Amino acid sequence: MESGTISSWAKAEGDSFGPGEVLCSIETDKATVDFEAQDDGVVAKILVQSGDDEIACGTPILITVEDEGDAPAFKDYVLEESETPAEPPTEEPAAAAPEPAPAPEPAPAPSGSPSRPSGGRVVASPLAHMIAKDLGYDISTIPGTGPDGRVIAADVREFTPSAETASASAESAAPGQAAMATASPIPGDGYTDYRISDSAKETATRLAQSKKNVPHYYLTVDIAMDELLKLRSTLSAAIGEDSNLGVYELMIKAAAKSMKAVPSANASWMDSVVRVYDSVDVNVVVGTGDNLYTPVIRDCGGKGVKDISDELNAAVSAVEEGELSSEFASMGTITIMNLGMYGVKSCAPIIREPQSVALAIGAMENRIVPNDDMDSDEIYKESVMMTATLSCDHRVVDGAVGAQWLSAFKSHLENPSTLLL
């Protein structure tokens, strides 16, 4: 992320706030993200209003103070640095001898393009912005069918530019966008290059940074799933098969219960301190490729399996329909990915900073295992088994703590009645 737009302010000047409270919502190319406070304070001055043009990362957007009595001192404060970037465009034409008058004339030309609002800000979903950028479309030329004329992803996918609009956007679009729209695969001598979208680049950068910063180690365990499958069948019969209650939701609940059993794993490395969280918020991996997202399910430890199932199904539907919320970019305290649908037995996932653990679920399969029934004459039995791998940040979760967490997770799945307590 290099720039964004403040879509709304949750706090006004003079309002007090505490850790975890949302100060404002920031809209990026990929999603709308909530900017949360880290400490107690008071909003003394808002420097950037909602709906303004995009602002670069690192630009101050507000001033906060610890004591409410200090806020009035910043009432008339003006950030001089914010004015500096705005002055060169007006000074350069003035410095270009007495010919500054023709310089402003090219500006109205772009605004004269068809169906572009003059000076108005285009209201569109983050996914719509991303798709339009990948296809090289000028999003202001796309009519919106969402609430209040909002441009949604389906509008961009179904948009057919006219010849005039297509040529205008091709001329005004960045070279990378135009090339991306006209030729995604680039054949070479014995190879083919495929362009990478901005969202994919951002994801790759974050994962590479996390892999470099976090000292990973991995723990793997095999889990018998027979009892869990019986419980899933019982619950589905009780609430109806139409509820779409799956095994994955029970695993999410088991992970949340394990966090409660081993709270030191529900934490983050903060350089000078280790921050342990009270709530277990689970990021689940949804989608594939450029449409890969990790929506968060809040407070899984305090929710029932049915509520977790409803939120998971809603997240999957949102990805399919292209209607993404700020929860798709929010960070929880653990990330869970389910690769069983692809037949993958095990996987060592990359931890997403600032989380300290990540869990990968493998495929369930029938295996011949030793029979633990002492009354049976059979030495071996057939059982449905699954492999789970936990990636841990050794700065926060040492080997003993990681083993305790994975042991608790195994216990909850092999004795699933504990998930109902």
CSV table of C-alpha atoms in Angstrom, one decimal:
chain,number,residue,atom,x,y,z
A,1,MET,CA,0.0,0.0,0.0
A,2,GLU,CA,1.4,3.3,-1.1
A,3,SER,CA,-1.6,5.6,-0.7
A,4,GLY,CA,-5.2,5.6,0.4
A,5,THR,CA,-8.3,7.6,1.0
A,6,ILE,CA,-10.1,8.3,4.3
A,7,SER,CA,-13.6,7.1,3.7
A,8,SER,CA,-15.0,8.2,7.1
A,9,TRP,CA,-14.0,9.4,10.6
A,10,ALA,CA,-15.3,7.5,13.6
A,11,LYS,CA,-14.1,10.1,16.0
A,12,ALA,CA,-14.5,13.9,15.9
A,13,GLU,CA,-12.3,16.6,17.3
A,14,GLY,CA,-12.4,16.6,21.1
A,15,ASP,CA,-13.5,12.9,21.3
A,16,SER,CA,-11.6,10.6,23.6
A,17,PHE,CA,-10.6,7.1,22.7
A,18,GLY,CA,-9.0,4.0,24.1
A,19,PRO,CA,-6.9,1.1,22.8
A,20,GLY,CA,-8.6,-0.8,20.0
A,21,GLU,CA,-11.2,1.8,19.2
A,22,VAL,CA,-11.6,2.7,15.6
A,23,LEU,CA,-10.5,6.3,14.7
A,24,CYS,CA,-11.2,6.2,11.0
A,25,SER,CA,-11.7,4.0,8.0
A,26,ILE,CA,-9.1,4.1,5.2
A,27,GLU,CA,-10.0,2.9,1.7
A,28,THR,CA,-7.2,1.2,-0.3
A,29,ASP,CA,-7.1,-0.6,-3.6
A,30,LYS,CA,-7.8,-3.9,-1.9
A,31,ALA,CA,-10.2,-3.1,1.0
A,32,THR,CA,-11.4,-0.6,3.5
A,33,VAL,CA,-9.3,-0.9,6.6
A,34,ASP,CA,-10.2,0.3,10.1
A,35,PHE,CA,-7.4,2.5,11.7
A,36,GLU,CA,-7.4,1.5,15.4
A,37,ALA,CA,-5.9,3.4,18.3
A,38,GLN,CA,-3.0,1.9,20.3
A,39,ASP,CA,-3.3,3.9,23.5
A,40,ASP,CA,-5.6,6.2,25.4
A,41,GLY,CA,-5.9,9.8,24.1
A,42,VAL,CA,-8.0,12.7,22.7
A,43,VAL,CA,-8.4,13.8,19.1
A,44,ALA,CA,-7.1,17.3,19.1
A,45,LYS,CA,-7.1,18.1,15.4
A,46,ILE,CA,-8.2,16.3,12.2
A,47,LEU,CA,-5.8,17.3,9.4
A,48,VAL,CA,-7.3,15.3,6.5
A,49,GLN,CA,-11.1,15.3,6.0
A,50,SER,CA,-12.9,12.2,4.7
A,51,GLY,CA,-13.5,12.0,1.0
A,52,ASP,CA,-10.4,14.1,0.1
A,53,ASP,CA,-8.0,13.0,-2.6
A,54,GLU,CA,-5.7,10.1,-2.0
A,55,ILE,CA,-2.9,10.7,0.5
A,56,ALA,CA,0.5,9.0,0.5
A,57,CYS,CA,1.6,6.7,3.3
A,58,GLY,CA,3.4,8.6,6.1
A,59,THR,CA,1.3,11.8,5.7
A,60,PRO,CA,-0.1,13.0,9.1
A,61,ILE,CA,-3.9,12.8,9.2
A,62,LEU,CA,-4.6,13.8,12.8
A,63,ILE,CA,-3.1,15.1,16.1
A,64,THR,CA,-3.8,13.4,19.4
A,65,VAL,CA,-3.0,14.4,23.0
A,66,GLU,CA,-3.1,12.6,26.3
A,67,ASP,CA,-4.9,15.3,28.3
A,68,GLU,CA,-8.2,16.7,27.1
A,69,GLY,CA,-7.1,20.2,28.3
A,70,ASP,CA,-4.3,20.2,25.7
A,71,ALA,CA,-6.7,19.8,22.7
A,72,PRO,CA,-7.7,23.5,22.3
A,73,ALA,CA,-4.1,24.5,21.7
A,74,PHE,CA,-4.3,22.8,18.3
A,75,LYS,CA,-7.7,24.2,17.2
A,76,ASP,CA,-6.2,26.5,14.6
A,77,TYR,CA,-3.1,24.4,13.8
A,78,VAL,CA,-2.2,24.1,10.1
A,79,LEU,CA,0.4,21.5,9.0
A,80,GLU,CA,2.9,23.5,6.9
A,81,GLU,CA,4.4,20.3,5.4
A,82,SER,CA,1.0,19.4,3.9
A,83,GLU,CA,1.0,22.7,2.0
A,84,THR,CA,4.5,22.3,0.6
A,85,PRO,CA,3.6,19.5,-2.0
A,86,ALA,CA,0.7,21.6,-3.2
A,87,GLU,CA,2.8,24.7,-3.9
A,88,PRO,CA,5.2,23.5,-6.6
A,89,PRO,CA,2.5,22.8,-9.2
A,90,THR,CA,1.4,26.5,-9.0
A,91,GLU,CA,5.0,27.8,-8.7
A,92,GLU,CA,6.4,25.9,-11.7
A,93,PRO,CA,4.0,27.4,-14.3
A,94,ALA,CA,4.6,30.9,-12.7
A,95,ALA,CA,8.3,30.4,-13.0
A,96,ALA,CA,8.0,29.5,-16.7
A,97,ALA,CA,8.1,33.1,-17.8
A,98,PRO,CA,4.8,34.8,-18.8
A,99,GLU,CA,3.3,31.7,-20.3
A,100,PRO,CA,1.6,30.1,-17.3
A,101,ALA,CA,-1.8,30.9,-18.8
A,102,PRO,CA,-1.7,28.1,-21.4
A,103,ALA,CA,-0.5,25.6,-18.8
A,104,PRO,CA,-3.8,25.3,-16.9
A,105,GLU,CA,-5.7,24.8,-20.2
A,106,PRO,CA,-4.8,21.1,-20.6
A,107,ALA,CA,-6.4,20.4,-17.2
A,108,PRO,CA,-10.0,20.8,-18.4
A,109,ALA,CA,-9.3,18.3,-21.2
A,110,PRO,CA,-9.4,15.2,-19.1
A,111,SER,CA,-12.5,16.3,-17.2
A,112,GLY,CA,-14.3,16.6,-20.6
A,113,SER,CA,-14.2,12.9,-21.1
A,114,PRO,CA,-17.6,11.3,-21.3
A,115,SER,CA,-19.6,10.5,-18.1
A,116,ARG,CA,-16.8,11.6,-15.8
A,117,PRO,CA,-18.0,13.7,-12.9
A,118,SER,CA,-16.3,17.1,-12.7
A,119,GLY,CA,-14.4,17.2,-9.4
A,120,GLY,CA,-16.5,14.5,-7.9
A,121,ARG,CA,-15.1,11.5,-6.1
A,122,VAL,CA,-16.1,8.1,-7.5
A,123,VAL,CA,-17.7,5.9,-4.9
A,124,ALA,CA,-16.8,2.2,-5.6
A,125,SER,CA,-16.0,-0.9,-3.7
A,126,PRO,CA,-12.3,-1.7,-3.2
A,127,LEU,CA,-12.6,-4.9,-5.4
A,128,ALA,CA,-14.2,-2.8,-8.1
A,129,HIS,CA,-11.2,-0.4,-8.0
A,130,MET,CA,-8.8,-3.3,-8.2
A,131,ILE,CA,-10.5,-5.0,-11.2
A,132,ALA,CA,-10.8,-1.7,-13.0
A,133,LYS,CA,-7.1,-1.0,-12.5
A,134,ASP,CA,-6.2,-4.5,-13.7
A,135,LEU,CA,-8.4,-4.1,-16.9
A,136,GLY,CA,-7.2,-0.6,-17.6
A,137,TYR,CA,-10.7,1.0,-17.2
A,138,ASP,CA,-11.3,4.5,-16.0
A,139,ILE,CA,-13.7,3.7,-13.2
A,140,SER,CA,-15.4,7.1,-13.4
A,141,THR,CA,-16.8,6.0,-16.8
A,142,ILE,CA,-18.5,2.9,-15.3
A,143,PRO,CA,-22.1,3.4,-14.2
A,144,GLY,CA,-22.8,2.0,-10.7
A,145,THR,CA,-25.7,-0.2,-9.7
A,146,GLY,CA,-25.0,-0.4,-6.0
A,147,PRO,CA,-26.5,1.7,-3.2
A,148,ASP,CA,-26.4,5.4,-4.0
A,149,GLY,CA,-24.8,4.7,-7.4
A,150,ARG,CA,-21.8,2.8,-5.9
A,151,VAL,CA,-19.7,0.9,-8.4
A,152,ILE,CA,-19.5,-2.7,-7.5
A,153,ALA,CA,-17.3,-5.5,-8.9
A,154,ALA,CA,-20.1,-6.8,-11.1
A,155,ASP,CA,-20.4,-3.4,-12.8
A,156,VAL,CA,-16.8,-3.5,-13.8
A,157,ARG,CA,-16.9,-7.1,-15.1
A,158,GLU,CA,-20.0,-6.4,-17.2
A,159,PHE,CA,-18.8,-3.0,-18.4
A,160,THR,CA,-18.3,-2.7,-22.2
A,161,PRO,CA,-16.4,0.4,-23.1
A,162,SER,CA,-17.4,2.3,-26.2
A,163,ALA,CA,-14.8,2.9,-28.9
A,164,GLU,CA,-14.4,6.5,-27.8
A,165,THR,CA,-14.1,5.6,-24.1
A,166,ALA,CA,-11.7,2.8,-24.8
A,167,SER,CA,-9.4,4.9,-26.9
A,168,ALA,CA,-9.5,7.7,-24.3
A,169,SER,CA,-8.8,5.4,-21.4
A,170,ALA,CA,-6.0,3.7,-23.4
A,171,GLU,CA,-4.4,7.1,-23.9
A,172,SER,CA,-4.8,8.3,-20.4
A,173,ALA,CA,-4.1,5.0,-18.6
A,174,ALA,CA,-0.7,4.2,-17.2
A,175,PRO,CA,1.4,2.1,-19.6
A,176,GLY,CA,1.3,-0.8,-17.2
A,177,GLN,CA,-2.5,-0.8,-17.1
A,178,ALA,CA,-2.9,-0.6,-20.9
A,179,ALA,CA,-0.5,-3.5,-21.4
A,180,MET,CA,-2.2,-5.5,-18.7
A,181,ALA,CA,-5.6,-5.0,-20.3
A,182,THR,CA,-4.4,-5.9,-23.8
A,183,ALA,CA,-1.8,-8.7,-23.2
A,184,SER,CA,-1.7,-10.5,-19.9
A,185,PRO,CA,0.5,-13.4,-21.0
A,186,ILE,CA,3.8,-12.3,-22.5
A,187,PRO,CA,5.4,-15.1,-24.5
A,188,GLY,CA,9.2,-15.3,-24.7
A,189,ASP,CA,11.8,-17.7,-26.0
A,190,GLY,CA,10.8,-20.9,-24.2
A,191,TYR,CA,8.8,-19.1,-21.4
A,192,THR,CA,5.7,-17.0,-20.8
A,193,ASP,CA,5.5,-14.0,-18.4
A,194,TYR,CA,2.3,-13.2,-16.6
A,195,ARG,CA,1.7,-9.8,-15.1
A,196,ILE,CA,1.2,-9.5,-11.4
A,197,SER,CA,-1.7,-7.4,-10.0
A,198,ASP,CA,-1.1,-4.7,-7.3
A,199,SER,CA,-2.9,-6.7,-4.7
A,200,ALA,CA,-0.8,-9.8,-5.4
A,201,LYS,CA,2.4,-7.7,-5.2
A,202,GLU,CA,1.3,-6.3,-1.8
A,203,THR,CA,0.5,-9.8,-0.4
A,204,ALA,CA,3.8,-11.2,-1.7
A,205,THR,CA,5.7,-8.3,-0.1
A,206,ARG,CA,4.0,-8.8,3.3
A,207,LEU,CA,4.6,-12.5,3.3
A,208,ALA,CA,8.3,-12.1,2.3
A,209,GLN,CA,8.8,-9.5,5.0
A,210,SER,CA,7.1,-11.8,7.6
A,211,LYS,CA,9.2,-14.8,6.6
A,212,LYS,CA,12.3,-12.7,6.9
A,213,ASN,CA,11.4,-11.1,10.3
A,214,VAL,CA,9.8,-14.0,12.1
A,215,PRO,CA,11.9,-17.0,13.4
A,216,HIS,CA,9.5,-19.8,12.3
A,217,TYR,CA,9.5,-23.3,13.6
A,218,TYR,CA,6.9,-26.0,12.9
A,219,LEU,CA,5.0,-28.7,14.9
A,220,THR,CA,2.9,-31.4,13.3
A,221,VAL,CA,0.4,-33.8,14.7
A,222,ASP,CA,-1.9,-36.6,13.4
A,223,ILE,CA,-5.5,-36.4,14.7
A,224,ALA,CA,-8.3,-39.0,14.7
A,225,MET,CA,-11.4,-37.4,13.3
A,226,ASP,CA,-14.0,-40.2,13.8
A,227,GLU,CA,-15.7,-38.7,16.9
A,228,LEU,CA,-15.7,-35.2,15.3
A,229,LEU,CA,-17.5,-36.5,12.2
A,230,LYS,CA,-20.1,-38.2,14.4
A,231,LEU,CA,-20.7,-34.9,16.2
A,232,ARG,CA,-21.0,-33.0,13.0
A,233,SER,CA,-23.6,-35.4,11.7
A,234,THR,CA,-25.5,-35.1,15.0
A,235,LEU,CA,-25.5,-31.3,15.0
A,236,SER,CA,-26.4,-31.1,11.3
A,237,ALA,CA,-29.4,-33.4,11.9
A,238,ALA,CA,-30.5,-31.2,14.8
A,239,ILE,CA,-30.3,-27.9,13.0
A,240,GLY,CA,-31.0,-29.1,9.5
A,241,GLU,CA,-28.6,-30.1,6.6
A,242,ASP,CA,-29.4,-26.7,4.9
A,243,SER,CA,-27.3,-25.0,7.6
A,244,ASN,CA,-24.2,-26.1,5.8
A,245,LEU,CA,-22.4,-26.9,9.0
A,246,GLY,CA,-19.0,-28.3,8.2
A,247,VAL,CA,-16.0,-29.8,9.9
A,248,TYR,CA,-14.0,-26.6,9.2
A,249,GLU,CA,-16.2,-24.6,11.6
A,250,LEU,CA,-15.6,-27.2,14.4
A,251,MET,CA,-11.9,-26.9,13.7
A,252,ILE,CA,-12.1,-23.1,14.1
A,253,LYS,CA,-13.9,-23.5,17.4
A,254,ALA,CA,-11.3,-26.0,18.5
A,255,ALA,CA,-8.5,-23.6,17.7
A,256,ALA,CA,-10.3,-20.9,19.7
A,257,LYS,CA,-10.6,-23.2,22.7
A,258,SER,CA,-6.9,-24.1,22.4
A,259,MET,CA,-6.1,-20.4,22.5
A,260,LYS,CA,-8.1,-20.1,25.7
A,261,ALA,CA,-6.3,-23.1,27.2
A,262,VAL,CA,-2.8,-21.7,26.2
A,263,PRO,CA,-3.3,-17.9,26.2
A,264,SER,CA,0.4,-17.2,25.8
A,265,ALA,CA,0.0,-18.3,22.1
A,266,ASN,CA,-2.7,-15.6,21.6
A,267,ALA,CA,-0.1,-12.9,21.5
A,268,SER,CA,2.1,-10.6,19.4
A,269,TRP,CA,5.7,-9.6,19.5
A,270,MET,CA,5.8,-5.8,20.0
A,271,ASP,CA,9.6,-5.3,20.2
A,272,SER,CA,9.7,-4.2,23.8
A,273,VAL,CA,6.8,-6.2,25.1
A,274,VAL,CA,4.7,-9.3,24.3
A,275,ARG,CA,1.1,-8.4,23.9
A,276,VAL,CA,-1.4,-11.1,25.0
A,277,TYR,CA,-5.0,-10.6,23.7
A,278,ASP,CA,-8.2,-11.3,25.5
A,279,SER,CA,-10.3,-12.1,22.5
A,280,VAL,CA,-9.5,-14.9,20.0
A,281,ASP,CA,-10.0,-13.5,16.5
A,282,VAL,CA,-9.5,-16.0,13.7
A,283,ASN,CA,-8.5,-15.1,10.1
A,284,VAL,CA,-9.7,-17.8,7.7
A,285,VAL,CA,-8.2,-18.1,4.2
A,286,VAL,CA,-10.8,-17.7,1.5
A,287,GLY,CA,-10.5,-17.7,-2.3
A,288,THR,CA,-7.6,-18.3,-4.6
A,289,GLY,CA,-5.1,-16.4,-6.6
A,290,ASP,CA,-5.7,-12.6,-6.8
A,291,ASN,CA,-9.0,-13.2,-5.1
A,292,LEU,CA,-7.3,-14.6,-2.0
A,293,TYR,CA,-8.6,-12.9,1.2
A,294,THR,CA,-8.3,-13.6,5.0
A,295,PRO,CA,-11.5,-12.3,6.6
A,296,VAL,CA,-11.6,-12.3,10.4
A,297,ILE,CA,-14.2,-14.0,12.6
A,298,ARG,CA,-14.2,-12.0,15.9
A,299,ASP,CA,-14.3,-13.6,19.4
A,300,CYS,CA,-14.5,-17.2,18.3
A,301,GLY,CA,-14.0,-18.3,21.9
A,302,GLY,CA,-17.3,-16.7,22.9
A,303,LYS,CA,-19.4,-17.9,19.9
A,304,GLY,CA,-21.1,-21.1,19.2
A,305,VAL,CA,-20.3,-23.3,16.2
A,306,LYS,CA,-23.5,-22.2,14.4
A,307,ASP,CA,-22.5,-18.5,14.6
A,308,ILE,CA,-19.0,-19.3,13.4
A,309,SER,CA,-20.5,-21.3,10.5
A,310,ASP,CA,-22.9,-18.4,9.5
A,311,GLU,CA,-20.0,-15.9,9.5
A,312,LEU,CA,-17.7,-18.3,7.5
A,313,ASN,CA,-20.4,-18.8,4.9
A,314,ALA,CA,-21.1,-15.1,4.7
A,315,ALA,CA,-17.3,-14.5,4.1
A,316,VAL,CA,-17.2,-17.1,1.2
A,317,SER,CA,-20.3,-15.5,-0.4
A,318,ALA,CA,-18.8,-12.0,-0.1
A,319,VAL,CA,-15.7,-13.1,-2.0
A,320,GLU,CA,-17.8,-14.8,-4.7
A,321,GLU,CA,-20.0,-11.7,-5.1
A,322,GLY,CA,-17.1,-9.2,-4.8
A,323,GLU,CA,-18.6,-7.4,-1.9
A,324,LEU,CA,-15.7,-6.9,0.5
A,325,SER,CA,-15.8,-5.2,3.9
A,326,SER,CA,-13.1,-3.9,6.2
A,327,GLU,CA,-13.1,-7.3,8.0
A,328,PHE,CA,-11.4,-8.7,4.9
A,329,ALA,CA,-8.3,-6.6,5.7
A,330,SER,CA,-8.4,-6.8,9.5
A,331,MET,CA,-5.9,-8.7,11.5
A,332,GLY,CA,-6.9,-11.4,14.0
A,333,THR,CA,-4.7,-13.3,16.4
A,334,ILE,CA,-4.4,-16.6,14.4
A,335,THR,CA,-4.7,-17.5,10.7
A,336,ILE,CA,-6.1,-20.9,9.7
A,337,MET,CA,-5.9,-22.3,6.2
A,338,ASN,CA,-7.7,-25.5,5.1
A,339,LEU,CA,-5.9,-27.3,2.3
A,340,GLY,CA,-7.8,-30.6,2.7
A,341,MET,CA,-10.1,-29.8,-0.3
A,342,TYR,CA,-7.0,-30.0,-2.5
A,343,GLY,CA,-5.9,-33.4,-1.1
A,344,VAL,CA,-2.8,-31.9,0.5
A,345,LYS,CA,-1.7,-33.9,3.6
A,346,SER,CA,0.3,-31.2,5.4
A,347,CYS,CA,1.6,-27.7,4.9
A,348,ALA,CA,3.9,-25.3,6.9
A,349,PRO,CA,2.2,-21.9,6.6
A,350,ILE,CA,3.9,-18.5,6.8
A,351,ILE,CA,2.9,-16.5,9.9
A,352,ARG,CA,1.3,-13.2,9.2
A,353,GLU,CA,2.8,-10.5,11.3
A,354,PRO,CA,2.0,-9.4,14.0
A,355,GLN,CA,0.4,-12.8,14.7
A,356,SER,CA,2.5,-15.5,16.5
A,357,VAL,CA,1.0,-18.7,15.1
A,358,ALA,CA,-0.6,-20.0,11.9
A,359,LEU,CA,-2.4,-23.3,11.5
A,360,ALA,CA,-2.7,-25.4,8.4
A,361,ILE,CA,-5.2,-28.2,8.0
A,362,GLY,CA,-4.6,-31.2,5.8
A,363,ALA,CA,-6.9,-33.7,4.1
A,364,MET,CA,-8.8,-36.3,6.0
A,365,GLU,CA,-8.1,-39.9,4.9
A,366,ASN,CA,-8.7,-43.4,6.0
A,367,ARG,CA,-5.6,-45.0,7.6
A,368,ILE,CA,-4.8,-48.2,9.4
A,369,VAL,CA,-3.8,-47.4,12.9
A,370,PRO,CA,-3.2,-49.4,16.2
A,371,ASN,CA,-6.4,-50.3,17.9
A,372,ASP,CA,-6.6,-48.6,21.3
A,373,ASP,CA,-9.7,-50.7,22.4
A,374,MET,CA,-8.3,-53.1,24.9
A,375,ASP,CA,-11.5,-55.3,24.7
A,376,SER,CA,-11.1,-55.9,21.0
A,377,ASP,CA,-9.3,-58.8,19.4
A,378,GLU,CA,-8.2,-56.7,16.5
A,379,ILE,CA,-4.7,-55.3,16.7
A,380,TYR,CA,-5.3,-52.6,14.1
A,381,LYS,CA,-8.4,-50.6,13.0
A,382,GLU,CA,-9.4,-48.2,10.3
A,383,SER,CA,-9.7,-44.6,11.3
A,384,VAL,CA,-10.3,-41.2,9.6
A,385,MET,CA,-7.1,-39.3,10.3
A,386,MET,CA,-6.0,-35.7,9.6
A,387,THR,CA,-2.6,-34.0,9.8
A,388,ALA,CA,-2.4,-30.4,11.3
A,389,THR,CA,0.7,-28.2,11.3
A,390,LEU,CA,1.3,-25.3,13.6
A,391,SER,CA,3.8,-22.6,12.6
A,392,CYS,CA,5.1,-20.6,15.6
A,393,ASP,CA,7.1,-17.4,16.2
A,394,HIS,CA,9.9,-18.6,18.5
A,395,ARG,CA,10.2,-15.1,20.0
A,396,VAL,CA,6.7,-15.5,21.5
A,397,VAL,CA,5.8,-19.2,21.5
A,398,ASP,CA,8.6,-21.5,22.4
A,399,GLY,CA,8.6,-25.2,21.8
A,400,ALA,CA,6.9,-26.2,25.0
A,401,VAL,CA,4.1,-23.7,24.6
A,402,GLY,CA,3.6,-24.7,20.9
A,403,ALA,CA,3.4,-28.3,21.9
A,404,GLN,CA,0.8,-27.5,24.6
A,405,TRP,CA,-1.3,-25.7,22.1
A,406,LEU,CA,-1.2,-28.4,19.5
A,407,SER,CA,-1.9,-31.0,22.2
A,408,ALA,CA,-5.0,-29.1,23.3
A,409,PHE,CA,-6.2,-28.8,19.7
A,410,LYS,CA,-5.8,-32.5,19.2
A,411,SER,CA,-7.7,-33.2,22.4
A,412,HIS,CA,-10.6,-31.0,21.4
A,413,LEU,CA,-11.0,-32.6,18.0
A,414,GLU,CA,-10.7,-36.2,19.3
A,415,ASN,CA,-13.1,-35.4,22.2
A,416,PRO,CA,-15.4,-32.9,20.4
A,417,SER,CA,-18.0,-32.8,23.2
A,418,THR,CA,-15.6,-30.3,24.9
A,419,LEU,CA,-16.4,-27.8,22.1
A,420,LEU,CA,-19.9,-27.5,23.4
A,421,LEU,CA,-18.9,-26.5,26.9
